[in-house]
Short mmCIF file of C-alpha atoms and ligand atoms in Angstrom, two decimals:
data_model
loop_
_atom_site.label_atom_id
_atom_site.label_comp_id
_atom_site.label_asym_id
_atom_site.label_seq_id
_atom_site.Cartn_x
_atom_site.Cartn_y
_atom_site.Cartn_z
CA MET A 249 111.83 105.32 83.12
CA ALA A 250 110.91 102.82 85.83
CA ASP A 251 108.45 100.05 85.04
CA ARG A 252 105.02 101.21 86.20
CA SER A 253 102.97 98.32 84.82
CA PHE A 254 102.55 96.97 88.37
CA LEU A 255 100.14 99.83 89.03
CA ASP A 256 97.60 97.91 86.92
CA TRP A 257 97.64 95.02 89.42
CA PRO A 258 94.33 94.42 91.19
CA PHE A 259 95.84 95.41 94.55
CA PHE A 260 95.32 99.06 93.63
CA GLU A 261 92.41 101.41 93.16
CA GLN A 262 92.38 104.34 90.73
CA ARG A 263 93.13 106.74 93.62
CA HIS A 264 96.44 104.88 94.20
CA ARG A 265 97.41 105.20 90.52
CA ASP A 266 96.57 108.92 90.52
CA TRP A 267 98.56 109.43 93.73
CA ALA A 268 101.62 107.62 92.29
CA ASP A 269 101.44 109.75 89.11
CA ARG A 270 101.18 113.03 91.04
CA LEU A 271 104.00 112.08 93.40
CA ASP A 272 106.28 110.91 90.59
CA ALA A 273 105.80 114.24 88.80
CA TRP A 274 106.59 116.12 92.04
CA CYS A 275 109.73 114.00 92.56
CA ALA A 276 110.95 114.60 89.02
CA LYS A 277 110.78 118.37 89.72
CA ASN A 278 112.05 118.45 93.32
CA LEU A 279 114.46 115.54 93.87
CA PRO A 280 117.21 114.67 94.59
CA VAL A 281 118.14 117.24 97.22
CA ASP A 282 121.61 118.20 98.43
CA HIS A 283 122.66 115.76 101.20
CA SER A 284 125.59 117.77 102.57
CA ASP A 285 123.61 118.90 105.64
CA VAL A 286 121.18 116.07 106.37
CA ASP A 287 119.41 117.90 109.23
CA ALA A 288 118.60 120.91 107.07
CA ALA A 289 117.70 118.69 104.10
CA CYS A 290 115.25 116.61 106.19
CA ARG A 291 113.56 119.64 107.74
CA ASP A 292 113.19 121.15 104.29
CA LEU A 293 111.92 117.90 102.76
CA VAL A 294 109.30 117.48 105.47
CA ALA A 295 108.14 121.08 105.02
CA ARG A 296 107.91 120.75 101.23
CA LEU A 297 106.32 117.28 101.22
CA GLY A 298 103.82 118.59 103.79
CA GLU A 299 103.02 121.68 101.76
CA ALA A 300 102.42 119.55 98.67
CA GLY A 301 100.05 117.30 100.69
CA PHE A 302 102.19 114.17 100.40
CA LEU A 303 102.51 113.62 104.17
CA LYS A 304 98.75 113.18 104.64
CA PRO A 305 98.84 109.36 104.51
CA THR A 306 101.44 109.16 107.31
CA ALA A 307 98.91 109.65 110.12
CA VAL A 308 95.21 109.64 110.91
CA ASP A 309 93.19 112.64 109.73
CA THR A 310 91.60 113.87 112.97
CA ALA A 311 88.78 115.58 111.04
CA ASN A 312 87.93 112.38 109.20
CA PRO A 313 89.45 109.43 111.09
CA GLY A 314 90.01 106.12 109.29
CA PRO A 315 92.67 103.44 109.09
CA LEU A 316 96.10 104.21 107.62
CA ASP A 317 96.22 103.17 103.95
CA VAL A 318 99.23 100.85 103.74
CA ARG A 319 99.16 100.69 99.92
CA THR A 320 99.54 104.48 99.73
CA LEU A 321 102.35 104.37 102.32
CA CYS A 322 104.16 101.69 100.29
CA LEU A 323 103.63 103.42 96.93
CA THR A 324 104.92 106.67 98.39
CA ARG A 325 108.04 105.10 99.91
CA GLU A 326 108.76 103.17 96.72
CA THR A 327 108.45 106.28 94.57
CA LEU A 328 110.46 108.56 96.89
CA ALA A 329 113.22 105.95 97.34
CA ARG A 330 113.54 105.63 93.56
CA HIS A 331 114.29 109.37 93.40
CA ASP A 332 116.14 110.10 96.66
CA GLY A 333 116.76 107.98 99.78
CA LEU A 334 116.66 110.99 102.09
CA ALA A 335 113.20 111.98 100.84
CA ASP A 336 111.98 108.47 101.58
CA PHE A 337 113.52 108.68 105.05
CA ALA A 338 111.88 112.05 105.79
CA PHE A 339 108.46 110.69 104.75
CA ALA A 340 108.86 107.36 106.57
CA MET A 341 109.73 108.94 109.91
CA GLN A 342 106.58 111.10 109.91
CA GLY A 343 104.62 107.83 109.90
CA LEU A 344 106.74 105.65 112.17
CA GLY A 345 107.16 108.45 114.71
CA THR A 346 103.41 109.04 115.03
CA GLY A 347 102.09 105.51 114.34
CA ALA A 348 101.35 104.83 118.02
CA ILE A 349 99.45 108.13 118.29
CA SER A 350 97.43 107.38 115.15
CA LEU A 351 96.51 103.91 116.36
CA PHE A 352 96.15 104.41 120.13
CA GLY A 353 96.38 108.17 120.91
CA THR A 354 93.79 110.23 122.79
CA PRO A 355 92.11 113.14 120.94
CA GLU A 356 94.46 115.49 122.82
CA GLN A 357 97.57 113.53 121.71
CA GLN A 358 96.22 113.33 118.17
CA GLN A 359 96.32 117.12 117.89
CA TRP A 360 100.01 116.64 117.03
CA LEU A 361 98.99 114.74 113.90
CA ASP A 362 97.59 117.84 112.19
CA ARG A 363 101.09 119.33 112.43
CA THR A 364 103.05 116.24 111.39
CA ARG A 365 100.75 115.63 108.41
CA ALA A 366 101.23 119.24 107.30
CA GLY A 367 105.04 119.06 107.60
CA LYS A 368 105.06 121.54 110.49
CA ALA A 369 106.46 119.12 113.11
CA LEU A 370 108.92 116.20 112.82
CA SER A 371 108.50 112.94 114.71
CA ALA A 372 110.66 110.04 115.90
CA PHE A 373 110.19 106.50 117.25
CA ALA A 374 112.39 105.72 120.25
CA LEU A 375 112.39 102.00 120.99
CA SER A 376 115.98 100.69 120.68
CA GLU A 377 118.53 100.89 123.46
CA PRO A 378 122.23 100.10 123.64
CA ARG A 379 121.52 96.72 125.29
CA SER A 380 118.25 95.93 123.54
CA GLY A 381 117.85 96.26 119.79
CA SER A 382 116.53 92.93 118.53
CA ASP A 383 115.86 91.86 122.13
CA VAL A 384 113.58 94.83 122.63
CA ALA A 385 111.50 93.38 125.47
CA ASN A 386 114.69 93.48 127.56
CA MET A 387 114.79 97.28 127.63
CA ASP A 388 116.21 99.13 130.64
CA MET A 389 114.69 102.58 130.35
CA ALA A 390 112.36 103.19 133.29
CA ALA A 391 109.24 105.31 133.62
CA THR A 392 108.47 105.70 137.31
CA ARG A 393 105.12 107.00 138.56
CA ASP A 394 105.44 110.12 140.75
CA GLY A 395 102.08 111.59 141.73
CA GLY A 396 100.35 112.69 138.54
CA ASP A 397 103.53 112.31 136.47
CA TYR A 398 105.90 109.72 135.07
CA VAL A 399 109.66 110.26 135.30
CA LEU A 400 111.65 108.71 132.42
CA SER A 401 115.29 107.80 132.90
CA GLY A 402 117.68 105.88 130.67
CA GLU A 403 118.98 105.92 127.10
CA LYS A 404 117.66 105.30 123.61
CA THR A 405 119.94 104.77 120.65
CA TRP A 406 119.82 104.62 116.84
CA ILE A 407 116.95 107.08 116.93
CA SER A 408 116.22 108.35 113.44
CA ASN A 409 115.37 112.07 113.46
CA GLY A 410 117.07 112.17 116.90
CA GLY A 411 118.07 115.78 117.46
CA ILE A 412 115.70 117.30 114.88
CA ALA A 413 112.35 115.77 115.90
CA ASP A 414 109.70 117.88 117.63
CA LEU A 415 108.10 114.87 119.30
CA TYR A 416 109.25 111.41 120.31
CA THR A 417 107.20 108.25 120.84
CA VAL A 418 109.17 106.66 123.67
CA PHE A 419 108.89 103.15 125.09
CA ALA A 420 109.88 102.62 128.72
CA ARG A 421 109.52 100.04 131.46
CA THR A 422 106.64 100.78 133.84
CA GLY A 423 106.92 97.37 135.50
CA GLU A 424 103.33 96.04 135.49
CA ALA A 425 104.87 92.62 134.69
CA PRO A 426 108.31 91.28 133.78
CA GLY A 427 109.55 91.51 130.15
CA ALA A 428 107.30 92.57 127.30
CA ARG A 429 104.20 93.05 129.46
CA GLY A 430 105.80 95.71 131.65
CA ILE A 431 106.47 98.35 128.98
CA SER A 432 104.40 101.48 128.19
CA ALA A 433 104.48 104.10 125.43
CA PHE A 434 104.74 107.86 125.97
CA LEU A 435 104.47 110.99 123.84
CA VAL A 436 107.43 113.18 124.76
CA PRO A 437 107.80 116.65 123.18
CA ALA A 438 111.45 117.34 122.25
CA ASP A 439 111.65 120.42 124.47
CA THR A 440 110.81 118.51 127.67
CA PRO A 441 113.54 119.28 130.25
CA GLY A 442 116.07 116.46 130.71
CA LEU A 443 115.78 115.08 127.15
CA GLU A 444 119.20 115.50 125.53
CA VAL A 445 121.09 114.36 122.46
CA ALA A 446 123.99 112.38 123.97
CA GLU A 447 125.66 111.59 120.63
CA ARG A 448 125.05 112.04 116.93
CA LEU A 449 125.64 108.80 115.00
CA ASP A 450 127.28 108.74 111.59
CA VAL A 451 126.37 105.86 109.26
CA ILE A 452 127.27 104.81 105.69
CA ALA A 453 124.13 106.43 104.25
CA PRO A 454 123.93 109.51 106.51
CA HIS A 455 120.64 110.74 107.92
CA PRO A 456 119.74 112.39 111.24
CA LEU A 457 120.45 109.71 113.85
CA ALA A 458 121.23 109.99 117.56
CA ARG A 459 121.65 108.42 120.95
CA LEU A 460 119.35 110.18 123.40
CA ALA A 461 119.72 110.60 127.15
CA PHE A 462 116.61 110.84 129.34
CA ASN A 463 117.75 112.48 132.57
CA ASP A 464 114.65 112.33 134.79
CA VAL A 465 112.35 113.53 132.03
CA ARG A 466 109.03 114.37 133.72
CA VAL A 467 105.82 114.01 131.70
CA PRO A 468 102.19 114.07 132.89
CA ALA A 469 100.39 110.71 133.13
CA SER A 470 98.27 111.95 130.19
CA ALA A 471 101.40 111.55 127.99
CA MET A 472 100.98 107.78 128.11
CA ILE A 473 99.80 106.36 124.78
CA GLY A 474 97.36 103.48 125.35
CA LYS A 475 97.21 101.63 128.67
CA PRO A 476 99.96 100.88 131.21
CA GLY A 477 101.83 97.74 130.15
CA ASP A 478 100.58 97.88 126.54
CA GLY A 479 103.76 99.46 125.11
CA PHE A 480 105.19 96.31 123.55
CA LYS A 481 101.85 95.46 121.92
CA ILE A 482 101.63 99.05 120.64
CA ALA A 483 105.16 98.95 119.20
CA MET A 484 104.39 95.66 117.42
CA SER A 485 101.10 97.05 116.02
CA VAL A 486 102.97 100.06 114.63
CA LEU A 487 105.60 97.82 113.07
CA ASP A 488 102.83 95.63 111.64
CA VAL A 489 101.69 98.65 109.60
CA PHE A 490 105.09 100.06 108.71
CA ARG A 491 107.22 96.93 108.18
CA SER A 492 105.98 96.32 104.61
CA THR A 493 106.84 99.95 103.83
CA VAL A 494 110.53 99.21 104.56
CA GLY A 495 110.27 96.56 101.83
CA ALA A 496 108.69 99.19 99.58
CA ALA A 497 111.64 101.55 100.10
CA ALA A 498 114.00 98.69 99.19
CA LEU A 499 111.89 98.08 96.10
CA GLY A 500 112.29 101.73 95.07
CA PHE A 501 116.07 101.48 95.43
CA ALA A 502 116.08 98.24 93.41
CA ARG A 503 113.95 99.73 90.64
CA ARG A 504 116.33 102.68 90.38
CA ALA A 505 119.30 100.26 90.19
CA LEU A 506 117.62 98.37 87.35
CA ASP A 507 116.81 101.61 85.46
CA GLU A 508 120.41 102.75 85.75
CA THR A 509 121.62 99.32 84.63
CA LEU A 510 119.37 99.29 81.56
CA ASP A 511 120.66 102.75 80.55
CA ARG A 512 124.23 101.67 81.05
CA ALA A 513 123.87 98.31 79.29
CA GLY A 514 122.25 100.02 76.31
CA SER A 515 124.74 102.86 75.96
CA ARG A 516 128.10 101.29 76.84
CA GLU A 517 129.91 99.52 73.96
CA LEU A 518 132.07 96.47 74.71
CA PHE A 519 133.69 94.20 72.10
CA GLY A 520 132.01 96.21 69.32
CA ALA A 521 128.44 95.88 70.61
CA PRO A 522 126.24 97.20 73.44
CA LEU A 523 126.98 95.68 76.84
CA PHE A 524 123.42 94.41 76.82
CA ASP A 525 124.29 91.94 74.02
CA LEU A 526 126.45 89.89 76.39
CA GLN A 527 124.31 86.99 77.52
CA MET A 528 125.77 86.97 81.04
CA VAL A 529 124.62 90.59 81.39
CA GLN A 530 121.18 89.59 80.13
CA GLY A 531 121.15 86.87 82.80
CA HIS A 532 121.84 89.46 85.50
CA ILE A 533 119.15 91.76 84.16
CA ALA A 534 116.60 88.92 84.06
CA GLU A 535 117.35 88.06 87.69
CA MET A 536 117.06 91.72 88.72
CA ALA A 537 113.68 92.07 86.98
CA LEU A 538 112.43 88.83 88.55
CA ASP A 539 113.51 89.82 92.07
CA ILE A 540 111.83 93.21 91.66
CA ASP A 541 108.49 91.77 90.52
CA ALA A 542 108.52 89.08 93.21
CA ALA A 543 109.30 91.69 95.90
CA ALA A 544 106.53 93.97 94.63
CA LEU A 545 104.02 91.10 94.74
CA LEU A 546 104.89 90.30 98.38
CA ILE A 547 104.83 93.96 99.44
CA TYR A 548 101.52 94.83 97.84
CA ARG A 549 100.00 91.53 98.99
CA ALA A 550 100.86 92.49 102.57
CA ALA A 551 99.64 96.08 102.12
CA TRP A 552 96.40 95.03 100.42
CA THR A 553 95.69 92.38 103.09
CA LYS A 554 96.10 94.98 105.86
CA ASP A 555 93.97 97.53 103.98
CA MET A 556 91.22 94.92 103.55
CA GLY A 557 90.88 94.84 107.35
CA ALA A 558 93.16 92.03 108.55
CA PRO A 559 93.84 92.79 112.24
CA ARG A 560 97.49 91.64 111.88
CA VAL A 561 99.69 90.86 108.85
CA THR A 562 102.71 89.66 110.83
CA ARG A 563 103.62 86.86 108.41
CA GLU A 564 102.91 88.78 105.21
CA ALA A 565 104.80 91.90 106.36
CA ALA A 566 107.79 89.84 107.56
CA MET A 567 107.96 88.03 104.20
CA ALA A 568 107.69 91.31 102.30
CA LYS A 569 110.41 93.03 104.34
CA LEU A 570 112.79 90.07 104.37
CA PHE A 571 112.53 89.28 100.67
CA ALA A 572 112.44 92.85 99.35
CA THR A 573 115.40 94.11 101.39
CA ASP A 574 117.59 91.04 100.84
CA ARG A 575 116.86 90.89 97.09
CA ALA A 576 117.30 94.66 96.65
CA GLN A 577 120.80 94.22 98.07
CA GLU A 578 121.48 91.62 95.33
CA VAL A 579 119.88 93.74 92.60
CA ILE A 580 121.98 96.74 93.56
CA ASP A 581 125.13 94.63 93.77
CA LYS A 582 124.52 93.45 90.20
CA ALA A 583 123.99 97.08 89.12
CA VAL A 584 127.36 97.99 90.62
CA GLN A 585 128.98 95.05 88.80
CA ILE A 586 127.49 96.00 85.42
CA HIS A 587 128.66 99.62 85.89
CA GLY A 588 132.25 98.42 86.25
CA GLY A 589 134.61 100.93 87.91
CA ASP A 590 132.02 103.70 87.75
CA GLY A 591 129.82 101.60 90.06
CA VAL A 592 132.16 102.13 93.00
CA ARG A 593 132.94 105.78 92.32
CA ARG A 594 131.88 107.93 95.24
CA GLY A 595 128.86 110.00 94.24
CA HIS A 596 127.67 107.67 91.48
CA ILE A 597 124.00 106.81 91.90
CA VAL A 598 124.58 103.03 92.13
CA GLU A 599 127.33 103.60 94.71
CA SER A 600 124.89 105.58 96.86
CA LEU A 601 122.20 102.90 96.43
CA TYR A 602 124.75 100.31 97.58
CA ARG A 603 125.16 102.27 100.83
CA GLU A 604 121.48 103.19 101.21
CA ILE A 605 120.13 99.65 101.07
CA ARG A 606 122.27 98.08 103.79
CA ALA A 607 120.59 99.39 106.96
CA LEU A 608 117.15 98.26 105.77
CA ARG A 609 118.19 94.66 106.46
CA ILE A 610 118.93 95.61 110.08
CA TYR A 611 116.30 98.06 111.34
CA GLU A 612 112.63 97.38 112.12
CA GLY A 613 113.63 93.76 112.70
CA ALA A 614 116.81 92.32 111.18
CA SER A 615 116.47 89.79 108.34
CA ASP A 616 117.30 86.95 110.75
CA VAL A 617 114.51 88.06 113.07
CA GLN A 618 112.04 88.11 110.15
CA LYS A 619 112.97 84.48 109.42
CA VAL A 620 112.19 83.55 113.03
CA VAL A 621 108.83 85.38 112.75
CA ILE A 622 107.95 83.62 109.48
CA ALA A 623 108.90 80.21 110.85
CA ARG A 624 106.79 80.73 114.01
CA GLN A 625 103.81 81.96 112.00
CA THR A 626 104.16 79.04 109.59
CA VAL A 627 104.24 76.41 112.31
CA LYS A 628 101.07 77.91 113.86
C1 FAD B 261 120.17 103.35 110.27
C2 FAD B 261 119.38 102.86 111.44
C3 FAD B 261 118.24 103.54 111.84
C4 FAD B 261 117.52 103.12 112.97
N1 FAD B 261 116.43 103.84 113.39
C5 FAD B 261 115.79 103.47 114.54
C6 FAD B 261 114.71 104.28 115.06
O1 FAD B 261 114.30 105.29 114.48
N2 FAD B 261 114.16 103.91 116.25
C7 FAD B 261 114.56 102.80 116.94
O2 FAD B 261 114.00 102.53 118.00
N3 FAD B 261 115.58 102.02 116.47
C8 FAD B 261 116.20 102.33 115.29
N4 FAD B 261 117.24 101.56 114.81
C9 FAD B 261 117.70 100.43 115.60
C10 FAD B 261 117.41 99.08 114.97
O3 FAD B 261 116.05 98.77 115.07
C11 FAD B 261 118.35 98.07 115.63
O4 FAD B 261 119.66 98.34 115.16
C12 FAD B 261 117.94 96.64 115.30
O5 FAD B 261 116.77 96.29 115.98
C13 FAD B 261 119.06 95.65 115.68
O6 FAD B 261 119.44 95.86 117.02
P1 FAD B 261 120.99 95.97 117.39
O7 FAD B 261 121.62 96.98 116.50
O8 FAD B 261 121.06 96.20 118.85
O9 FAD B 261 121.60 94.57 117.00
P2 FAD B 261 121.49 93.24 117.88
O10 FAD B 261 120.17 93.16 118.55
O11 FAD B 261 122.71 93.12 118.69
O12 FAD B 261 121.50 92.14 116.74
C14 FAD B 261 122.68 91.90 115.96
C15 FAD B 261 122.36 90.87 114.90
O13 FAD B 261 122.05 89.64 115.52
C16 FAD B 261 121.19 88.90 114.66
N5 FAD B 261 120.00 88.50 115.41
C17 FAD B 261 119.30 89.24 116.28
N6 FAD B 261 118.25 88.56 116.75
C18 FAD B 261 118.30 87.34 116.18
C19 FAD B 261 117.48 86.18 116.25
N7 FAD B 261 116.39 86.15 117.03
N8 FAD B 261 117.83 85.10 115.52
C20 FAD B 261 118.93 85.13 114.72
N9 FAD B 261 119.73 86.22 114.59
C21 FAD B 261 119.41 87.29 115.30
C22 FAD B 261 120.84 89.83 113.48
O14 FAD B 261 121.67 89.54 112.37
C23 FAD B 261 121.16 91.19 114.02
O15 FAD B 261 121.46 92.12 113.00
C24 FAD B 261 117.96 101.97 113.67
C25 FAD B 261 119.10 101.28 113.26
C26 FAD B 261 119.81 101.71 112.16
C27 FAD B 261 121.04 100.94 111.75
#
């Protein structure tokens, strides 16, 4: 049983504790799912999470608009990740894929949110390109004005939910200014002619992922989210909300690794005593517990600060993501070590955690990029 004492921290309100309890009970009944067909599994997870009401925090409620609650997003990702990485992924993409619409969308664009929050439509966030991942302001994809329309042409890659999403938030160069100030955001329904899956991408922890081709994809000017040239600012605002939640997913993986390690260290006998009695093992466990608590403090500090109305939490979110993802990698590595040979057996839970954690140190800003962000914010 994972440590839940952190829920008593003053960052949370009773509604957060109740939510975490309800979700944990749902997860215990419904997760993990079969990962052999990740497309089918993700569609099913989104439908079932939506039906149970757990996708509501991912986007603005159009009937009762208010800010996204970052603590609920983090608690949800942490809890889902502890039970099943694919469930966390399915939840996370409903938020990331619609974040721009929640924050900057018109009432007409926000009609999509009723469907994504109910698990009736899947969303994706299409920012990265083959030539511009970290260097995102250098993107090539063009959106050219043609009468009352924009025509999008170019490629996006590493797009999570690519191929199964119903709508894409797409960033493209509209050219108001060079670099970051010449990018705009668009809402592109998946069935728009010219939008094609060019390649499905296979990674060490498989989930729906694709390279997308935009072959003169025509959308009305009303598909633009926010103002012309504001796309980079919009992308950064979305990441400002969701970056701490990547840390929260890492925290969920780390907590699961510690739980598995405690079970193993208590039940496995070595040299006539439980593995736990070896002091070197105790040292590893102490470091795992410390990393987990420190990561949780940074994550919920960032989430709480945002929820209390801070316009930006760039520094706090970067610290939370960097520390939680890097330390979760270490925690999981220790779990593999303490499991001995079983730790590297394909299909063992700590083996899958070892694969699941790696990409979190790369996407939504690689660890190195977070260090640059923290340094710049610190020198300010
Ligand atoms: C599993 C997965 C899912 C993804 N999902 C999405 C998605 O849904 N939507 C989307 O738009 N993108 C997505 N991405 C793309 C992701 O955001 C990029 O992979 C990431 O931004 C890094 O870009 P890159 O792969 O082009 O690496 P590069 O930009 O080539 O960077 C390579 C490495 O260089 C180092 N580096 C980069 N910049 C700096 C710096 N300033 N200082 C020091 N070192 C630096 C880092 O170590 C980095 O990992 C996903 C990626 C993965 C792996």
